[in-house]
PDB file of C-alpha atoms in Angstrom:
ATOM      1  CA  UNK A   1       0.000   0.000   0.000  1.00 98.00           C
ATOM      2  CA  UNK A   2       2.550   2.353   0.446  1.00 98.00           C
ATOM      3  CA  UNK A   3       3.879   2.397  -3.070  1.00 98.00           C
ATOM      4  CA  UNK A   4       0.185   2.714  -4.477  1.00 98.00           C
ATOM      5  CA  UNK A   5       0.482   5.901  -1.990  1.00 98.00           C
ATOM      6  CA  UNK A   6       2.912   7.412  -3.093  1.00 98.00           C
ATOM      7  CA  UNK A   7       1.791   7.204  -6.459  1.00 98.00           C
ATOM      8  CA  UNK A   8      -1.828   8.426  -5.193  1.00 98.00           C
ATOM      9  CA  UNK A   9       0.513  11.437  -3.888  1.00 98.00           C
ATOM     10  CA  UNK A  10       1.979  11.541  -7.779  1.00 98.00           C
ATOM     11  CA  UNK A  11      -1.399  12.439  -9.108  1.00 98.00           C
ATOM     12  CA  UNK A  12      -2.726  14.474  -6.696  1.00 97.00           C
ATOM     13  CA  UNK A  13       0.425  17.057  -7.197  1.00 96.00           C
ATOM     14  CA  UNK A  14      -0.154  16.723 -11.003  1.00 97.00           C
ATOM     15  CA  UNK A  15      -3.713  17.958 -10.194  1.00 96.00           C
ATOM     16  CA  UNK A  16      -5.203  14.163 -10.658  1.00 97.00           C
ATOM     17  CA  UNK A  17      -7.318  12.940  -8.091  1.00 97.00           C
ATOM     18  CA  UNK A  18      -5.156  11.390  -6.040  1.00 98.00           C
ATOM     19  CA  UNK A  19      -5.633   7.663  -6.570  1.00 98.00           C
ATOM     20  CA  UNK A  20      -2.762   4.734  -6.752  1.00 98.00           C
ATOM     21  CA  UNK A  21      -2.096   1.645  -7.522  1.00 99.00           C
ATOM     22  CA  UNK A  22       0.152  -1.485  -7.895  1.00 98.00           C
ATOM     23  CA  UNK A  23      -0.623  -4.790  -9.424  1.00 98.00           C
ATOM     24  CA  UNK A  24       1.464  -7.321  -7.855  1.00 98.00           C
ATOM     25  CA  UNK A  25       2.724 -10.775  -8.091  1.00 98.00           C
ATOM     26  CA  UNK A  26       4.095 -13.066  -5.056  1.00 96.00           C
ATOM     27  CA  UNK A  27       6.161 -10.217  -3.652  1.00 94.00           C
ATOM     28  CA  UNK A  28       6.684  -8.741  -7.231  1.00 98.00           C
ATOM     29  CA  UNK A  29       5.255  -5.272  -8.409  1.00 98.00           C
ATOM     30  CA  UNK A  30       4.192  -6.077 -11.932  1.00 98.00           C
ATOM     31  CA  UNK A  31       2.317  -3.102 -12.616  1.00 98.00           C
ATOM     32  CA  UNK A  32       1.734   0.335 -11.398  1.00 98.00           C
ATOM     33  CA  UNK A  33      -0.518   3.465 -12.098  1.00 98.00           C
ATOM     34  CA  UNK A  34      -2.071   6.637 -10.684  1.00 98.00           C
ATOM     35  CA  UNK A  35      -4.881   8.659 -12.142  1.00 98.00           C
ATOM     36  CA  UNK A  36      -4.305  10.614 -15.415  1.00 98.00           C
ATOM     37  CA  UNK A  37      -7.761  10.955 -16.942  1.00 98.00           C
ATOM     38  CA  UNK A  38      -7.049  15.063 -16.843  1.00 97.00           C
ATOM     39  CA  UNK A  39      -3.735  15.054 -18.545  1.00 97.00           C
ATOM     40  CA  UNK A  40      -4.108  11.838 -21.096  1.00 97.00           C
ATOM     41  CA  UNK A  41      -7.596  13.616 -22.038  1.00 98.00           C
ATOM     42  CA  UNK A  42      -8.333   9.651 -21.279  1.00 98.00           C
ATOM     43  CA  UNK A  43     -11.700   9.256 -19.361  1.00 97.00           C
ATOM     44  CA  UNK A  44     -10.188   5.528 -18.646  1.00 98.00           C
ATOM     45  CA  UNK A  45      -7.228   6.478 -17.618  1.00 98.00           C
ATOM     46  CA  UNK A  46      -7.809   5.557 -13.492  1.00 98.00           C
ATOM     47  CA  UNK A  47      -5.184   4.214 -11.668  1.00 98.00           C
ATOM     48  CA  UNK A  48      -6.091   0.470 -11.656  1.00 98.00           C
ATOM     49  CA  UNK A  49      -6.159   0.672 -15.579  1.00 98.00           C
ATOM     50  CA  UNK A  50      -2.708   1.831 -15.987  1.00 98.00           C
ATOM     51  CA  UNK A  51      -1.225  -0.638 -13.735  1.00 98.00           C
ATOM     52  CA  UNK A  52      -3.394  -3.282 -15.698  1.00 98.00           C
ATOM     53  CA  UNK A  53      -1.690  -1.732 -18.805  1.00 98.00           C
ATOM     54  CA  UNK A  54       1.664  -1.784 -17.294  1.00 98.00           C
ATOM     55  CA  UNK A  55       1.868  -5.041 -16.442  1.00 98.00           C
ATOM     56  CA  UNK A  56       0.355  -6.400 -19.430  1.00 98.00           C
ATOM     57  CA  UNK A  57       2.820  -4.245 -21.368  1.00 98.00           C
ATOM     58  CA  UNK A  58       5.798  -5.825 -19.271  1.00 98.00           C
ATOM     59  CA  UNK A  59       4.305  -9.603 -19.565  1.00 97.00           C
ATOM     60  CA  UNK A  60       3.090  -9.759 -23.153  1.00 98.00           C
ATOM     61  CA  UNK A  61      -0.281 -10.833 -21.554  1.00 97.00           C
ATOM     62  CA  UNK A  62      -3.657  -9.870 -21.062  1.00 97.00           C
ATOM     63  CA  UNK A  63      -4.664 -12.187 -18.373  1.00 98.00           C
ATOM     64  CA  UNK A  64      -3.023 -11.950 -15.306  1.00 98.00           C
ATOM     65  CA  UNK A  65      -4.131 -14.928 -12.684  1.00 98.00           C
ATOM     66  CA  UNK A  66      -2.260 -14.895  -9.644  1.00 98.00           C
ATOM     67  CA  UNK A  67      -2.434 -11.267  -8.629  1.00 98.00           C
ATOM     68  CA  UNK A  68      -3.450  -8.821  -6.347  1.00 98.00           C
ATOM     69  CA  UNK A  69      -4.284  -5.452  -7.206  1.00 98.00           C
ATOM     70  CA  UNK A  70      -3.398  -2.473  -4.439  1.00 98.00           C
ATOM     71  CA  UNK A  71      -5.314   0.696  -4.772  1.00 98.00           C
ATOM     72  CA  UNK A  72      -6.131   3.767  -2.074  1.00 98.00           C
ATOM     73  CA  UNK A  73      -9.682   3.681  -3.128  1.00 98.00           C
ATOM     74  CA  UNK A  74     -12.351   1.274  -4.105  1.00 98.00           C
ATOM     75  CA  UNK A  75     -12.303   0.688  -7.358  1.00 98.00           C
ATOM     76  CA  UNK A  76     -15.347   1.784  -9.535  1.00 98.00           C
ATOM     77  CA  UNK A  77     -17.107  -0.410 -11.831  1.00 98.00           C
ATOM     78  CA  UNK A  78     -14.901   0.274 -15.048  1.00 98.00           C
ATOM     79  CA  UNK A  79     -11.770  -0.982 -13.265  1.00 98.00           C
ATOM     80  CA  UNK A  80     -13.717  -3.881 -11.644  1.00 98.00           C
ATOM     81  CA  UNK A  81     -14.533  -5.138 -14.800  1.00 97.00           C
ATOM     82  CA  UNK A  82     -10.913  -4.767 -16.439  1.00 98.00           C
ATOM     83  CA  UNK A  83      -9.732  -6.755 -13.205  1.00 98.00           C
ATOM     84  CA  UNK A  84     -12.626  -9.707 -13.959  1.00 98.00           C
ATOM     85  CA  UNK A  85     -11.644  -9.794 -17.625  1.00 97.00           C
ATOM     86  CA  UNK A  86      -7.682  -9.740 -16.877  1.00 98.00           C
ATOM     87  CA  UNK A  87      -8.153 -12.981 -14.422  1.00 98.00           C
ATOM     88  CA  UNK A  88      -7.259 -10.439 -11.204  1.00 98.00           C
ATOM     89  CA  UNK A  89      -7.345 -12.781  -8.143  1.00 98.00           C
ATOM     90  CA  UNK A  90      -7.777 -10.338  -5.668  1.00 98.00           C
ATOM     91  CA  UNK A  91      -8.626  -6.625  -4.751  1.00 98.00           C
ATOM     92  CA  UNK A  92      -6.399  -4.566  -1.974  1.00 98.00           C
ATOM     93  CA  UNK A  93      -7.966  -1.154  -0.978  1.00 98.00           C
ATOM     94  CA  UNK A  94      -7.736   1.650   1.324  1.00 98.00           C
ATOM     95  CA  UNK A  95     -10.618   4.293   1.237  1.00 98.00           C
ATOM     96  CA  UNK A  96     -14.131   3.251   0.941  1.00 98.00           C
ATOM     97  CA  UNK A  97     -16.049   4.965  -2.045  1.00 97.00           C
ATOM     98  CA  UNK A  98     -19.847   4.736  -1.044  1.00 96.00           C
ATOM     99  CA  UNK A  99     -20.685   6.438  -4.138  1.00 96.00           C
ATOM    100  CA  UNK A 100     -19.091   4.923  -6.979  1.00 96.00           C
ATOM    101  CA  UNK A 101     -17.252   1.929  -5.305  1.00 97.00           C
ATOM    102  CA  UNK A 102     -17.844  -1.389  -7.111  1.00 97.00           C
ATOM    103  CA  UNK A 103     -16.795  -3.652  -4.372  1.00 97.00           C
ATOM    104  CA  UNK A 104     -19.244  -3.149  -1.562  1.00 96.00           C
ATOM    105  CA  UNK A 105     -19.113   0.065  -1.394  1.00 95.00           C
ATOM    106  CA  UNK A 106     -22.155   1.253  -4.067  1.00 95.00           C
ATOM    107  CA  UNK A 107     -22.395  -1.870  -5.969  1.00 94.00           C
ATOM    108  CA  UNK A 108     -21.114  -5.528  -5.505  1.00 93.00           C
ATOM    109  CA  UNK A 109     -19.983  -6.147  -9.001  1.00 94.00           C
ATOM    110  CA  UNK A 110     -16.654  -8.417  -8.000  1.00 94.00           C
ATOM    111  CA  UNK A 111     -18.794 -11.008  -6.412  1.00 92.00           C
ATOM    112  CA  UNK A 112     -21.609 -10.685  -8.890  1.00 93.00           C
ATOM    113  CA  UNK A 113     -22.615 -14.643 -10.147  1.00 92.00           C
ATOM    114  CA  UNK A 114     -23.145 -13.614 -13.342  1.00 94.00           C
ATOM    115  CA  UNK A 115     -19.731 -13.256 -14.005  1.00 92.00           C
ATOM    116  CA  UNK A 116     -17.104 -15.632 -14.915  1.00 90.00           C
ATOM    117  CA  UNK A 117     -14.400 -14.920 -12.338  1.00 94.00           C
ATOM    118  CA  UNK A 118     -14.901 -13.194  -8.795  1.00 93.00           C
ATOM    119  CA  UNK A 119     -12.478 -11.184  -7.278  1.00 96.00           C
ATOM    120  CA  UNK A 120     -11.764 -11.851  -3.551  1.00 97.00           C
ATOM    121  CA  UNK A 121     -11.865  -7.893  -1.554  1.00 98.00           C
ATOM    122  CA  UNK A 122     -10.154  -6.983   1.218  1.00 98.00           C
ATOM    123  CA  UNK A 123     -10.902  -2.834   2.135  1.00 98.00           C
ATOM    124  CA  UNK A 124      -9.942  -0.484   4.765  1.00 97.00           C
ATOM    125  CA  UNK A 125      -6.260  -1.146   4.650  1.00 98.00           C
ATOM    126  CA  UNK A 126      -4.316   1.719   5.544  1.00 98.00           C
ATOM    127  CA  UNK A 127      -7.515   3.430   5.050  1.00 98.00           C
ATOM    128  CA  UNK A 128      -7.581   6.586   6.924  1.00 98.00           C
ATOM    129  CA  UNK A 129      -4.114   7.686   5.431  1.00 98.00           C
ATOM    130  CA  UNK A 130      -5.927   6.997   1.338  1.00 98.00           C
ATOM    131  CA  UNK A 131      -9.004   8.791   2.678  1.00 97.00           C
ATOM    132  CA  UNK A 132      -7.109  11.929   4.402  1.00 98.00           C
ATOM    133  CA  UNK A 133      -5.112  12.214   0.780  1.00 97.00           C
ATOM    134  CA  UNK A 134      -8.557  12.722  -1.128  1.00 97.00           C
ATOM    135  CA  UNK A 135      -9.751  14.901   1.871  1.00 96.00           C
ATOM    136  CA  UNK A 136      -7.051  17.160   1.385  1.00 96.00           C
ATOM    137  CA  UNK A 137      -7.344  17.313  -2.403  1.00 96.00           C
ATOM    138  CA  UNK A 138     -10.633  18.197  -2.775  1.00 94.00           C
ATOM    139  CA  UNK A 139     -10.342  20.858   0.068  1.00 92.00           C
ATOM    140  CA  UNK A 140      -7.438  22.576  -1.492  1.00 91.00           C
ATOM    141  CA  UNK A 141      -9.674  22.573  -4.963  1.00 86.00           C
ATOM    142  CA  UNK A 142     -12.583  24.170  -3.266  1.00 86.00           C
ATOM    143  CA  UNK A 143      -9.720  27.058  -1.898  1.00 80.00           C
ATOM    144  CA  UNK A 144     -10.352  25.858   1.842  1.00 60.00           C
ATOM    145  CA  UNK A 145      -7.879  24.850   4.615  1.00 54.00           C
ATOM    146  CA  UNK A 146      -7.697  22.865   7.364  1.00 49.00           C
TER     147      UNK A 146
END
């Protein structure tokens, strides 16, 4: 988590939201990614997708069984559905996103049984650090402190 939070800190001083991630492999980072939407002109362009990219980029693959992906915020239901199509075995995140979260948080797509592959969730890890990051962000954007 604390690589995918430092990236998270990447975007956010680019003027991203400040999201991170790592996909990783036994103790191997494979992939890694922060929000870029704003700068790519990339609506897709979330964190989880670019490690996704990365990683398939560095393996010549597009599935990717046997990994965990390791993001500061619950992933939303674009990047859930990358992670079920690239064979993602599991989902590490920080900050709960009761709005747009796709893995408990607004919906419950990674366990959905009409899908082909499930994704195994654990949340809340690290979480008040990923959740102060976004806090800050969006207070600084509004013009307010403290």
């Amino acid at each position: 988590m604390q690589r995918a939070i430092a990236l998270a800190e990447r975007a956010g001083a680019a003027g991203e939201v400040p999201v991170g991630a790592v996909l990783v492999r036994g103790n191997e980072i494979i992939g890694e990614g922060w929000n870029q939407p704003i700068a790519s002109h990339d609506p897709t362009a979330h964190a989880e997708i670019k490690a996704l990219r990365d990683a398939g980029e560095r393996l010549g693959a597009y599935r990717l069984p046997g990994t965990t992906m390791v993001v500061t915020l619950e992933p939303c239901p674009m990047c859930v559905g990358a992670m079920i199509h690239a064979r993602v075995d599991r989902v590490v995140f920080g900050a709960s996103d009761p709005k747009t979260g796709a893995c408990g948080g607004a919906l419950a797509l990674h366990a959905d049984p009409t899908h082909n592959h499930r994704l195994e969730v654990q949340g809340g890890v690290d979480a008040e650090r990923c959740a102060s990051l976004l806090r800050e962000f969006f207070r600084a954007r509004r013009g307010r402190v403290g």
